[in-house]
Structures are given as C-alpha cells and as structure tokens.
XYZ file of C-alpha atoms in Angstrom:
682
model
C 38.023 54.474 -109.585
C 38.431 54.418 -105.805
C 35.586 56.295 -104.046
C 36.369 59.183 -101.734
C 36.302 58.302 -98.065
C 33.710 59.867 -95.832
C 34.520 62.457 -93.196
C 37.090 61.626 -90.556
C 35.392 59.883 -87.664
C 36.817 62.299 -85.119
C 35.456 65.477 -86.648
C 32.838 66.938 -88.921
C 34.991 66.881 -92.059
C 37.859 64.973 -93.567
C 41.329 66.248 -92.818
C 41.983 68.903 -95.417
C 43.960 72.005 -96.142
C 41.711 74.748 -94.817
C 41.109 77.836 -96.920
C 42.582 80.947 -95.346
C 40.340 83.968 -95.846
C 41.893 87.446 -96.323
C 40.916 88.533 -92.810
C 42.781 85.520 -91.412
C 45.834 86.390 -93.519
C 45.843 89.908 -92.100
C 45.430 88.518 -88.575
C 48.344 86.134 -89.156
C 50.582 88.980 -90.295
C 49.639 91.051 -87.251
C 50.320 88.209 -84.804
C 53.638 87.419 -86.423
C 54.676 91.053 -86.037
C 53.548 90.995 -82.405
C 55.203 87.686 -81.503
C 58.605 89.122 -80.560
C 57.156 92.091 -78.597
C 54.883 89.647 -76.726
C 57.823 87.431 -75.787
C 59.795 90.492 -74.660
C 56.800 91.614 -72.602
C 56.664 88.208 -70.902
C 60.384 88.499 -70.163
C 59.942 92.009 -68.779
C 57.013 90.906 -66.608
C 59.223 88.149 -65.284
C 61.174 90.749 -63.298
C 58.509 90.586 -60.613
C 57.037 87.175 -61.475
C 59.901 84.876 -62.491
C 57.452 82.188 -63.641
C 56.681 84.322 -66.709
C 60.264 83.750 -67.890
C 60.014 80.000 -67.517
C 59.189 77.666 -70.390
C 59.080 80.454 -72.963
C 59.595 77.863 -75.686
C 56.111 76.523 -74.992
C 54.692 79.887 -76.030
C 56.077 79.118 -79.500
C 54.701 75.577 -79.507
C 57.952 73.832 -78.538
C 56.330 71.496 -76.035
C 57.436 68.071 -74.814
C 54.181 66.485 -73.651
C 54.005 63.271 -71.699
C 53.270 60.400 -74.121
C 50.232 59.484 -72.022
C 48.698 62.890 -72.758
C 48.691 62.613 -76.556
C 45.333 61.783 -78.149
C 43.740 63.195 -75.011
C 41.545 66.132 -74.094
C 43.075 69.613 -74.226
C 41.404 72.264 -72.077
C 42.395 75.860 -72.824
C 41.845 78.038 -69.732
C 43.370 81.503 -69.667
C 44.060 82.039 -65.975
C 42.886 81.421 -62.427
C 39.203 82.160 -63.030
C 38.931 79.801 -65.994
C 40.847 77.048 -64.184
C 38.470 77.367 -61.247
C 35.507 77.302 -63.615
C 36.586 74.111 -65.332
C 37.564 72.308 -62.135
C 34.126 70.685 -61.639
C 34.150 69.511 -65.260
C 37.547 67.841 -64.880
C 36.334 66.143 -61.710
C 33.205 64.980 -63.561
C 35.426 63.536 -66.316
C 37.463 61.464 -63.865
C 35.024 58.572 -64.009
C 35.465 58.291 -67.775
C 38.965 59.535 -68.432
C 42.267 58.990 -66.648
C 43.621 62.357 -65.614
C 46.956 61.623 -67.295
C 45.111 62.000 -70.621
C 43.811 65.488 -69.767
C 46.001 68.518 -70.474
C 45.211 72.054 -69.358
C 46.917 74.986 -71.066
C 46.914 78.450 -69.538
C 48.230 81.877 -70.436
C 49.408 82.761 -66.923
C 51.640 81.114 -64.299
C 48.978 81.806 -61.660
C 46.575 79.658 -63.656
C 49.218 76.919 -63.708
C 49.719 77.220 -59.941
C 45.976 76.946 -59.343
C 45.802 73.842 -61.523
C 48.668 72.166 -59.705
C 47.214 73.037 -56.302
C 44.145 70.963 -57.214
C 45.684 68.011 -59.085
C 49.455 68.154 -58.740
C 51.066 66.253 -61.616
C 47.985 64.153 -62.400
C 46.861 66.758 -64.925
C 49.522 67.960 -67.345
C 49.979 71.701 -67.654
C 51.341 73.483 -70.713
C 51.516 77.158 -71.562
C 49.229 78.015 -74.464
C 50.986 78.981 -77.696
C 50.971 82.446 -79.171
C 48.276 82.564 -81.833
C 50.673 82.383 -84.773
C 50.583 79.670 -87.475
C 53.918 78.139 -86.528
C 53.346 78.091 -82.771
C 49.827 76.640 -83.040
C 50.838 74.015 -85.608
C 53.781 72.815 -83.493
C 51.641 72.742 -80.366
C 48.849 70.673 -81.933
C 51.158 68.368 -83.883
C 53.126 67.488 -80.763
C 50.169 67.078 -78.411
C 47.720 65.662 -81.003
C 44.557 66.206 -78.930
C 41.355 64.476 -79.949
C 39.195 67.242 -78.437
C 39.806 70.916 -77.676
C 37.769 72.417 -74.841
C 37.694 76.216 -74.677
C 36.626 77.879 -71.444
C 34.404 80.970 -71.408
C 35.912 83.201 -74.135
C 39.168 81.548 -75.235
C 38.455 81.946 -78.965
C 41.796 82.267 -80.764
C 41.310 82.396 -84.566
C 44.579 80.758 -85.619
C 44.383 77.952 -83.089
C 40.849 77.227 -84.268
C 41.889 77.314 -87.925
C 44.599 74.765 -87.193
C 42.027 72.575 -85.442
C 39.793 72.738 -88.518
C 42.676 71.572 -90.680
C 43.251 68.598 -88.344
C 39.566 67.719 -87.878
C 39.859 68.256 -84.110
C 36.394 68.888 -82.661
C 36.146 72.064 -80.584
C 33.685 72.695 -77.770
C 33.122 75.853 -75.766
C 32.108 75.429 -72.122
C 30.848 77.884 -69.541
C 30.462 80.394 -72.372
C 29.865 83.903 -71.084
C 29.481 86.718 -73.571
C 28.701 90.289 -72.631
C 27.054 92.665 -75.077
C 30.307 94.595 -75.384
C 32.203 91.401 -76.325
C 29.486 90.470 -78.811
C 29.839 93.884 -80.475
C 33.573 93.264 -80.782
C 33.014 89.918 -82.490
C 30.530 91.528 -84.881
C 33.152 94.111 -85.855
C 35.520 91.254 -86.737
C 32.893 89.200 -88.528
C 35.100 88.220 -91.493
C 37.668 86.744 -89.099
C 35.291 85.111 -86.632
C 32.495 83.823 -88.871
C 34.224 80.475 -89.639
C 34.643 79.913 -85.899
C 30.931 79.938 -85.033
C 30.108 77.148 -87.488
C 33.179 75.194 -86.361
C 32.133 74.845 -82.716
C 30.666 71.373 -82.218
C 29.049 72.079 -78.836
C 28.585 75.382 -77.012
C 27.496 75.267 -73.386
C 26.269 78.718 -72.358
C 26.546 79.769 -68.725
C 23.412 81.932 -68.929
C 20.536 82.716 -71.268
C 21.746 86.191 -72.407
C 25.081 84.659 -73.475
C 23.250 81.887 -75.319
C 21.146 84.436 -77.215
C 24.208 86.495 -78.183
C 26.080 83.424 -79.411
C 23.090 82.389 -81.505
C 22.929 85.871 -83.019
C 26.636 85.675 -83.902
C 26.061 82.516 -85.933
C 26.487 79.460 -83.690
C 24.041 76.851 -85.091
C 21.067 76.527 -82.786
C 21.282 72.726 -82.611
C 24.758 72.982 -81.081
C 23.781 75.531 -78.409
C 22.913 74.282 -74.927
C 22.098 76.258 -71.797
C 24.179 74.280 -69.310
C 24.429 76.895 -66.566
C 27.581 78.135 -64.876
C 30.166 75.451 -64.050
C 31.309 77.507 -61.091
C 28.095 76.620 -59.285
C 29.434 73.071 -59.079
C 32.150 74.001 -56.607
C 32.735 71.307 -53.964
C 30.758 71.468 -50.727
C 32.465 73.389 -47.913
C 32.794 70.194 -45.880
C 35.144 68.777 -48.521
C 37.768 71.473 -47.820
C 40.494 71.284 -45.243
C 39.602 73.917 -42.661
C 42.060 76.382 -41.206
C 42.120 76.979 -37.438
C 39.620 79.632 -36.337
C 40.913 82.848 -34.779
C 40.036 82.821 -31.111
C 40.056 86.615 -30.557
C 38.471 87.744 -33.829
C 35.264 89.716 -33.961
C 33.563 90.318 -37.299
C 35.794 89.349 -40.232
C 35.588 91.318 -43.481
C 37.231 89.522 -46.406
C 38.004 91.608 -49.489
C 38.848 89.081 -52.188
C 40.474 89.565 -55.611
C 41.041 93.281 -55.096
C 42.764 95.758 -57.421
C 44.820 98.855 -56.645
C 42.105 101.537 -56.772
C 39.846 99.378 -54.624
C 42.550 98.815 -52.036
C 43.044 102.583 -51.802
C 39.323 103.083 -51.121
C 39.158 100.253 -48.593
C 42.193 101.413 -46.654
C 40.980 105.015 -46.664
C 37.730 103.928 -45.026
C 39.091 101.186 -42.769
C 40.480 103.314 -39.860
C 37.081 104.933 -39.092
C 35.340 101.572 -39.220
C 38.044 99.932 -37.070
C 37.726 102.705 -34.485
C 34.023 101.901 -34.092
C 34.525 98.127 -34.413
C 37.856 97.491 -32.634
C 37.448 93.698 -32.671
C 36.930 93.561 -36.451
C 39.493 92.009 -38.779
C 40.069 92.923 -42.431
C 41.518 90.212 -44.660
C 42.841 91.788 -47.845
C 43.531 89.366 -50.739
C 44.907 91.097 -53.880
C 43.958 89.569 -57.212
C 47.491 89.439 -58.610
C 50.415 87.968 -56.626
C 52.916 90.387 -58.127
C 51.184 93.149 -56.115
C 51.576 91.546 -52.691
C 54.624 93.643 -51.797
C 53.050 96.831 -53.135
C 49.955 96.316 -50.968
C 52.117 95.613 -47.925
C 53.992 98.867 -48.586
C 50.684 100.706 -49.007
C 49.576 99.489 -45.573
C 52.888 100.453 -43.992
C 52.840 103.930 -45.540
C 49.413 104.518 -44.010
C 50.621 103.372 -40.614
C 48.308 100.346 -40.600
C 49.919 97.469 -38.745
C 49.253 94.214 -40.528
C 50.038 90.519 -40.446
C 51.125 88.566 -43.516
C 49.900 85.085 -44.268
C 53.127 84.238 -46.154
C 55.008 84.619 -42.835
C 52.570 82.435 -40.928
C 51.286 85.463 -38.969
C 47.755 85.910 -37.650
C 45.784 88.971 -36.534
C 46.335 90.013 -32.939
C 45.450 92.938 -30.688
C 47.814 95.306 -32.532
C 47.359 93.991 -36.068
C 43.730 93.846 -37.184
C 44.545 93.637 -40.904
C 45.783 90.422 -42.504
C 47.331 90.483 -45.965
C 46.466 87.222 -47.754
C 49.676 87.086 -49.780
C 49.532 83.401 -50.733
C 47.934 81.558 -53.636
C 45.018 79.144 -53.572
C 43.592 80.105 -50.157
C 40.801 82.507 -51.052
C 38.147 79.902 -50.248
C 39.662 79.477 -46.785
C 39.394 83.226 -46.142
C 35.796 83.272 -47.317
C 35.050 80.489 -44.840
C 36.424 82.638 -42.003
C 34.428 85.667 -43.119
C 31.415 87.366 -41.646
C 30.912 89.411 -44.811
C 32.713 89.193 -48.173
C 33.536 91.932 -50.665
C 34.166 90.761 -54.250
C 36.875 92.763 -55.980
C 37.102 94.043 -59.518
C 33.734 95.722 -59.050
C 34.532 99.110 -57.469
C 37.176 99.578 -60.135
C 36.145 99.322 -63.782
C 37.407 95.743 -64.172
C 34.048 94.062 -64.625
C 33.841 92.162 -61.347
C 35.111 88.763 -60.281
C 33.224 85.637 -59.363
C 31.111 85.722 -56.191
C 30.242 82.019 -56.168
C 33.172 80.893 -54.009
C 32.000 83.148 -51.187
C 28.326 82.281 -51.675
C 29.117 78.549 -51.648
C 30.541 79.089 -48.163
C 27.207 80.544 -47.064
C 28.406 84.153 -46.925
C 26.589 87.331 -48.025
C 28.441 89.374 -50.631
C 28.996 93.061 -51.284
C 30.153 94.350 -54.638
C 30.576 97.534 -56.635
C 28.699 98.746 -59.709
C 31.143 97.326 -62.323
C 29.898 93.756 -62.781
C 29.695 93.281 -66.548
C 31.778 90.082 -66.416
C 29.092 88.418 -64.300
C 26.084 90.639 -64.945
C 23.506 87.828 -64.764
C 24.959 86.407 -61.551
C 24.955 89.730 -59.727
C 21.404 90.467 -60.847
C 20.403 87.133 -59.324
C 22.282 87.945 -56.100
C 20.145 91.065 -55.741
C 16.959 89.195 -56.642
C 17.424 86.581 -53.907
C 18.707 89.198 -51.429
C 22.029 87.422 -50.887
C 24.060 90.628 -51.120
C 24.110 94.334 -51.895
C 25.742 96.741 -54.303
C 27.850 99.629 -52.937
C 29.409 102.545 -54.753
C 32.595 103.136 -52.724
C 34.814 101.800 -49.988
C 33.243 104.191 -47.495
C 29.739 102.951 -48.347
C 30.962 99.371 -48.099
C 31.909 99.768 -44.447
C 28.760 101.744 -43.710
C 26.658 98.859 -44.984
C 28.728 96.328 -43.037
C 28.321 98.350 -39.851
C 24.572 98.491 -40.408
C 24.453 94.732 -41.029
C 26.371 94.049 -37.839
C 23.510 95.608 -35.897
C 21.353 92.710 -37.130
C 23.467 89.533 -37.123
C 20.435 87.396 -37.859
C 20.063 89.200 -41.200
C 23.689 88.430 -42.073
C 23.042 84.771 -41.356
C 19.829 84.667 -43.388
C 21.523 86.381 -46.347
C 24.314 83.805 -46.181
C 21.786 80.976 -46.099
C 20.044 82.407 -49.152
C 23.411 82.639 -50.924
C 24.145 78.980 -50.207
C 20.667 77.812 -51.250
C 21.001 79.780 -54.489
C 24.311 78.071 -55.331
C 22.950 74.631 -54.474
C 19.852 75.159 -56.621
C 21.967 76.070 -59.666
C 24.276 73.077 -59.557
C 24.438 70.445 -62.263
C 26.227 72.360 -65.036
C 28.966 69.702 -65.236
C 26.445 66.911 -65.770
C 24.524 68.972 -68.327
C 27.770 69.761 -70.165
C 28.773 66.099 -70.426
C 25.234 65.161 -71.464
C 25.458 67.660 -74.339
C 28.820 66.204 -75.349
C 27.335 62.709 -75.380
C 24.580 63.847 -77.741
C 26.586 66.043 -80.097
C 30.124 64.630 -80.220
C 31.102 61.427 -82.082
C 29.872 58.462 -80.082
C 33.250 56.936 -79.207
C 35.138 60.136 -78.455
C 34.532 60.170 -74.697
C 34.040 56.444 -74.189
C 37.356 55.209 -75.608
C 40.196 57.062 -73.895
C 43.719 56.210 -75.050
C 45.713 53.564 -73.223
C 48.072 54.708 -70.445
C 51.764 55.099 -71.239
C 54.718 55.098 -68.894
C 58.017 56.722 -69.819
C 61.455 56.263 -68.318
C 65.059 56.907 -69.311
C 68.145 54.927 -68.452
C 71.691 54.835 -69.800
C 70.982 56.908 -72.895
C 67.810 54.958 -73.649
C 64.239 56.218 -73.592
C 61.450 53.645 -73.300
C 57.701 54.105 -73.543
C 55.485 51.186 -72.581
C 51.814 50.303 -72.175
C 51.467 49.984 -68.408
C 48.003 48.399 -68.689
C 49.556 45.414 -70.523
C 53.090 45.255 -69.123
C 53.993 46.042 -65.494
C 57.499 47.046 -66.556
C 59.901 46.955 -69.496
C 63.677 46.803 -69.249
C 66.336 47.336 -71.944
C 67.086 43.603 -72.072
C 63.472 42.953 -73.129
C 64.461 44.351 -76.534
C 67.342 41.882 -76.909
C 66.713 39.668 -79.983
C 69.042 37.022 -78.540
C 66.832 36.308 -75.524
C 66.242 32.587 -75.021
C 62.589 32.371 -76.072
C 62.920 34.645 -79.127
C 61.700 33.126 -82.399
C 62.404 34.618 -85.822
C 59.318 35.241 -87.939
C 58.727 36.213 -91.567
C 59.614 39.758 -92.598
C 58.525 39.895 -96.238
C 61.238 41.647 -98.205
C 63.841 40.922 -95.557
C 64.402 44.484 -94.353
C 64.308 44.692 -90.571
C 64.669 42.170 -87.812
C 61.443 40.686 -86.438
C 61.211 38.238 -83.538
C 58.412 36.718 -81.514
C 59.085 37.057 -77.765
C 57.247 36.653 -74.458
C 57.181 39.364 -71.782
C 55.323 39.055 -68.477
C 53.105 36.392 -69.988
C 52.319 38.501 -73.072
C 53.311 37.267 -76.543
C 54.850 40.124 -78.516
C 56.524 40.944 -81.805
C 59.904 42.681 -81.494
C 61.143 44.723 -84.442
C 64.494 46.434 -84.750
C 64.287 49.299 -87.231
C 66.605 48.966 -90.223
C 67.095 51.002 -93.346
C 66.557 49.806 -96.898
C 68.163 50.605 -100.222
C 71.482 52.421 -100.570
C 71.257 53.990 -97.105
C 71.359 50.522 -95.558
C 74.969 50.188 -96.779
C 75.987 53.497 -95.225
C 74.025 53.334 -91.999
C 72.016 50.128 -91.628
C 70.068 50.983 -88.467
C 70.850 54.546 -87.375
C 68.571 57.531 -87.841
C 68.810 61.286 -87.341
C 66.616 63.435 -85.121
C 66.861 65.329 -81.845
C 63.285 65.005 -80.552
C 62.568 61.757 -78.746
C 58.824 61.823 -79.577
C 59.762 62.341 -83.235
C 61.915 59.193 -83.433
C 60.730 56.295 -85.603
C 59.566 53.951 -82.840
C 57.801 56.632 -80.796
C 55.947 57.992 -83.826
C 54.720 54.522 -84.769
C 53.823 53.767 -81.137
C 51.749 56.954 -80.911
C 49.940 56.239 -84.171
C 49.138 52.650 -83.156
C 47.871 53.847 -79.786
C 45.659 56.398 -81.566
C 44.237 53.722 -83.888
C 43.791 51.116 -81.145
C 41.724 53.583 -79.099
C 39.308 53.784 -82.030
C 39.023 50.067 -82.545
C 40.908 49.999 -85.844
C 42.267 46.618 -86.991
C 45.831 47.058 -85.733
C 47.954 45.318 -83.076
C 48.219 46.776 -79.580
C 51.457 48.747 -79.096
C 53.408 47.506 -76.075
C 56.691 49.415 -75.995
C 59.013 51.637 -78.015
C 62.681 52.389 -77.437
C 65.100 55.036 -78.635
C 68.787 54.329 -78.047
C 71.298 57.131 -78.220
C 72.057 60.569 -76.870
C 72.143 63.402 -79.360
C 70.829 63.407 -82.913
C 71.786 59.827 -83.929
C 69.765 56.952 -82.589
C 68.588 53.380 -83.031
C 65.007 52.257 -82.483
C 63.027 49.181 -81.446
C 59.333 48.413 -81.240
C 57.193 45.846 -79.405
C 53.594 45.147 -80.409
C 51.259 42.476 -79.160
C 51.229 39.258 -81.152
C 47.939 38.609 -82.937
C 47.373 34.858 -82.477
C 46.438 32.558 -85.323
C 47.483 34.957 -88.076
C 49.568 34.746 -91.227
C 50.283 37.543 -93.630
C 48.439 37.623 -96.932
C 51.506 36.494 -98.889
C 51.895 33.433 -96.654
C 48.229 32.546 -97.088
C 48.430 32.871 -100.868
C 51.475 30.621 -100.845
C 49.314 27.685 -99.740
C 45.756 28.438 -100.847
C 43.383 30.834 -102.518
C 41.787 33.591 -100.431
C 38.012 33.368 -100.225
C 35.703 36.124 -101.455
C 34.676 36.765 -97.837
C 38.327 37.289 -96.895
C 38.893 39.681 -99.823
C 35.853 41.629 -98.617
C 37.259 41.727 -95.088
C 40.552 43.053 -96.464
C 38.744 45.776 -98.415
C 36.734 46.836 -95.358
C 39.856 46.938 -93.158
C 41.673 49.211 -95.607
C 38.584 51.402 -95.937
C 38.294 51.955 -92.197
C 41.937 53.064 -92.108
C 41.305 55.463 -94.990
C 38.136 56.776 -93.361
C 40.313 57.752 -90.418
C 42.797 59.323 -92.879
C 45.527 56.780 -92.105
C 48.113 56.668 -94.870
C 50.029 53.373 -94.823
C 53.303 54.144 -96.566
C 54.003 50.484 -97.373
C 50.613 48.871 -97.881
C 51.483 45.459 -99.308
C 50.557 41.825 -98.954
C 53.131 41.271 -96.169
C 51.520 43.902 -93.918
C 47.992 42.478 -94.035
C 47.306 39.598 -91.634
C 44.461 37.092 -91.826
C 43.479 34.879 -88.903
C 41.657 31.549 -88.950
C 38.288 33.329 -88.762
C 38.973 35.616 -91.707
C 39.576 38.659 -89.508
C 42.115 41.228 -90.738
C 44.925 43.026 -88.896
C 47.126 45.667 -90.531
C 50.721 45.903 -89.292
C 54.017 47.781 -89.781
C 53.143 51.470 -89.560
C 56.681 52.820 -89.759
C 56.672 56.157 -91.648
C 52.864 56.140 -91.720
C 50.711 59.082 -90.731
C 47.310 60.713 -90.700
C 47.192 62.456 -94.046
C 44.690 65.060 -95.287
C 42.734 64.830 -98.497
C 41.558 61.947 -100.668
C 43.844 61.713 -103.704
C 46.440 59.441 -102.091
C 43.930 56.696 -101.269
C 43.737 55.305 -104.801
C 47.538 55.211 -105.006
C 47.628 53.401 -101.663
C 45.425 50.643 -103.059
C 47.448 50.497 -106.255
C 50.544 49.845 -104.142
C 48.861 46.795 -102.625
C 47.864 45.537 -106.081
C 51.436 45.918 -107.342
C 52.782 43.944 -104.389
C 50.388 41.085 -105.110
C 51.433 40.991 -108.763
C 55.095 41.220 -107.801
C 54.880 38.266 -105.418
C 52.928 36.286 -108.017
C 55.799 36.736 -110.467
C 58.512 35.682 -108.045
C 56.832 32.903 -105.980
C 55.901 29.657 -107.809
C 52.423 28.420 -106.967
C 51.303 31.787 -105.577
C 47.493 31.729 -105.566
C 46.853 35.229 -106.896
C 44.541 36.131 -109.774
C 43.721 39.661 -110.874
C 40.076 38.572 -110.997
C 40.004 38.671 -107.179
C 40.784 42.406 -106.996
C 37.245 43.674 -107.806
C 35.948 41.850 -104.731
C 38.290 43.832 -102.486
C 37.387 47.085 -104.224
C 33.659 46.402 -103.984
C 33.900 45.887 -100.215
C 36.143 48.975 -99.904
C 33.578 51.014 -101.846
C 30.543 49.922 -99.856
C 29.251 52.533 -97.391
C 29.650 51.825 -93.681
C-alpha cells in the first residue's frame, strides 16, 4: 500500500475538497443572487466614474494575468487607504521579490489609480472578484498565487474558502478591528469561524485589535503586534516638492472630506477669511466623483475658487483651492499650516492622519474616529492635534493657534516625532512571515517571464536564461538540431542550442485515433490555457520550489482563434538518459531506485499529478540524480487516492518495456526498493 503524502509544502494541509458548512452555503446563495445587482450597480456608478465600467469581466474572475505574475504574491487591498497602507510593505518586499511577481487587487478604480501612481506597470493590478464560488475559483485558478495578503479587514468568506481548498496560505496585515466590527463577526460566527483558524499570520496594527482578533478565535501563536504600516510612509524629503505659493498666508488643508463636512467648512469659512484675509483653504474631497459637485457648491455660495485640475493657484481674489486631482494629498499637507482630517465631523469613522503628521503638521479632527480610534487617542496624548465638534469650532481653534505660531510648530514637531518613533511595522511584518510561513515561500520567488506576440504567435520565455526568443528558434529543421529519444514515438523532440543554452524542443502531437484526424492541433480560446503555456507554468512553479524538473525556457502557441499548435523548450539536463535507456544496457542500482522513489515522493508531496508517469519520463544522470520530464496534461491535484495509481502506472510501463525489449534489465524484485524510499518520511 502506498502511504499518504504529507501536507502540501505551500500550506498547512494537503490540497483537498473543503467541506462547505451550511452558513457558507447560505452565504453563497445570497452572493449569487446579488451578483447581477452588484454588476448593474457598478455600471450605474460608471455614469460619473467611467472606470467602474471598465474590466467588468475581472469582477467575475475572467482575468488575463501576466505570466510573470503567476505563482506570485497577491495583495488584496480594497481602495485608496488600503493601497497606501500596504505601500511600505511592497517597498520592503522589493529586495526579495521582483515587483512583476506581486499583484494587487482592489475593489475601486481609485485604488487602482493610487497603485499605478506609485509603481506604474511594475506591479500588476486586477479588480478583485465578486465573492461568489465561480468568480473566486476562476480568479485563483488563473492567477495561481502562492500567498494571499489581506489588508486591514478584507475578509471575504468565499475567497478564503477557495484558498483553503488550494492550500494557499493567507496572511492578514495591518489588521484593524473596531469593537463594532468584532460584534459583527461574532454575529456571523458560523460563517467566519473557519477563517480565524485558516489565517497563517495576523499582524495587528494596535493592541486593542490584537485582543479582539484573539477573542474571535485567531490562534495566539499566529498573532503578532506589528504596529501600523502607515507609520512607515517615506520621509518628506523623498517626495517631489511642488512650488511654494509666494503670496499665501496661513494654509488650511482639509483632506479627504465628505459632503456634510464641506457644508460646515464652507459655512464657517467666510467669517474666518474676513479676519484672516491672507489665509488659503485647500479643499480635497475624498471621492473624485464629487469634484464637480464641490465646485458647484462653492460657486453657489459665491466663493471664488481655483481648481488644481486646471493648473490654477490661489490669488488675491481666489483664496480657496479645490484639490480636484488624485494622488496629491501629501503635497497639500506639505504646503499646510494646519491640517483637518476628513471623515471625522461626519459619521464616517475618520480617515488616516499619518500622512499629515509625517509632514510635521498638527492635525484637527472631529469626534467620529472609530476607524482609527487608537491613533487619535495617541494624537491627543502627545498633544499633536485637537478634536473639534464642528466646522465653526475648527476655524475658531485655528484662529487661536495662529496667535501662537510657535505652538503650531511644536505640535507639528511632536507629530513628526510620534510617526518616526512608531516606524518599523514593515520589518516586523516580514519578520513574522519569516517565522510562521513555510521557509522557502519568500526566499524562492518564481523566475521572470517575458511575453510577446507576433504574426498570430504568442511566446513566453524565461528572460533570466534567454535574452530573446524568436519564432525560428522553434524550427526543428535548424542546423544544429539533433533528434533524441521520445519513448513511444508520439511527439517530436529535438536537442537545440539557443544563446549558448542547450535545450530540448518538443512539438506537441496527439496520440491514438485523434492523431489521424488532427495530428497536432488543439482547441481552446485562452492563451494561458493552451498546452504549452500550462506546462510552462507548472514547470516554473515546480522549479521555484527546487523540485527535480528541468528549467522551462519558452512556450509557444501558434494560431488565432480556437485552434492552435504548440511548442515547448526546456533546458537540457546534461549527462542524463531516461530510465528505459539505462535499463537497456545495465541494471539500476538500489541507490538509484531509492533516488527515483524519493523524486516521485517529493512531486506527490507537492500534489503534482504526472498524467504519464513512465520509465521514459524519468531521467538518471551519471551521479544517480533524478529528473522528471514531460508534464503535458499534468496538474496539481487534491487528495491522496490517485498517488497509488500513479505509481502503478510506472510499474506497468516497466513491465511493458521488459516484454517488448530483449535484454531489458528489469526485475519485479527491484520495485520494493523504490517503494521503500518513497514511503520514508522526509
């Protein structure tokens, strides 16, 4: 009997069909019913924000990720705030991971715009799928992340269930949990309970959040107080400064404001401006779709204003500037004398004050700060800001502060010192990952992949091994090509040399009856789902984990539309012959049988199902080292039952070759040696 393999090396359990509890079934039904209304809502919202209508297919999981991003890190960040929070972590990862292997998914186009303003195309952006079974399954199967990073409170039950089924480790970073949110999770205990034990690492932004997560059921050994990632914002000197206004007096920046707050501020502004005629108000609404509405609100009140989107600046007649652009809030905070943080006079829960404090500015805020309750308590404790109850009180406090400019400066200095003292959350987060995640997860990123299309052909290639690949590199008639053994004869396999690299070129061919009808053409619309690209992706996944497989070099799909041909290039493994060739000339030693058993076991431990495990697809080199080849139609497969059948297939191939090849050095007595090595732990 073949022993069951141990848990998949990339997660805490073997790949398996995950039990769906009744609460999850009810949740699935609800989300399926809501899917169409949600898509219609996105379309309706696109009237004012056209980006909401773009890439709607991604919301259903129909993504086309860059091949370099598969087997990478997926970071799920809802919108602008979460993208800003995770920015220091992505920058901390740069030393270990190429950014092309990091994908960030968001719910909102503004989150996408913020991401691209920081990294351009170096970090892939995708819209997160709706939390339905089909959308989540398609999304994960196409991207195939090795790690899912959730930011703050992005806990979607179906997405997490699908990760459990695929043994994808999940970590939660910058976790912030208010008491109200904790009560909500307790009400949905039957749905959320599996999630808490699933999380591999949870980095809490503050101690109250850590305590609430522990009470909900997150195992204590996986909880770490890392601090708030937003403290790790870059130093002000690293930003590109905007020109200072030469005629400006005190500058009041109201950042991330909402409608009711803007009403209060503009009601109180004229009296303040009459007493402080040199003052400037910079008004930066939270949501870009409201820029026009705020401009109309100013015009209706007879308040002359400049607009940043038009390149205008405050002047003698216009002392209000509408910040109607994206990604410049930090610049406005740098210009400020005093900053007001929006979402706090209105019952929103408050937005993040750290951007302003990192610029050395004192902050004012309203009483509604539940989203950042610990932070605002600390602001009051270090006297870096003050709470106000209305727009009128806000300007009264500012006017009082202006009587003592040295106090404004000292409050700003205390704000900056507070931020600097709290930094290090990114390093603490990665340290926790190093301790609690599988050892090789962060240290073995996947190899880079380049993709290009030409003349109806799509080619992926390993840019770290080959500087370029052209269509003619797949030509089996090239001068230095050398035919090599193919076992049963199906397929066309040649040894070639590209850019100094010895490679094996295989043209995909059919077998059996289909070979007479269509010898080398296949059906399928999706390029990543074509035979060569699927095998390339699987080999790249295995190579990153040190499995005994050849390095994939290039894959090609030829054809426009659903019918295509396919070719594959892998690196030649020097000094090797397949097991059948070895047995043709000599017996295989007991040490070599043991090496074969261990090689198959490590594939099975990683849940790799080899659809054609036979003696032609196992290579032995002169040192007795094993390489497994030909992974066409192979896959990561859940469960354990298939593993015994996989080994039986190899045994049948050995017996078959023994019956058809005179002098074949195979004896059934050698099989227990392979099985014993396969069965040994480690």
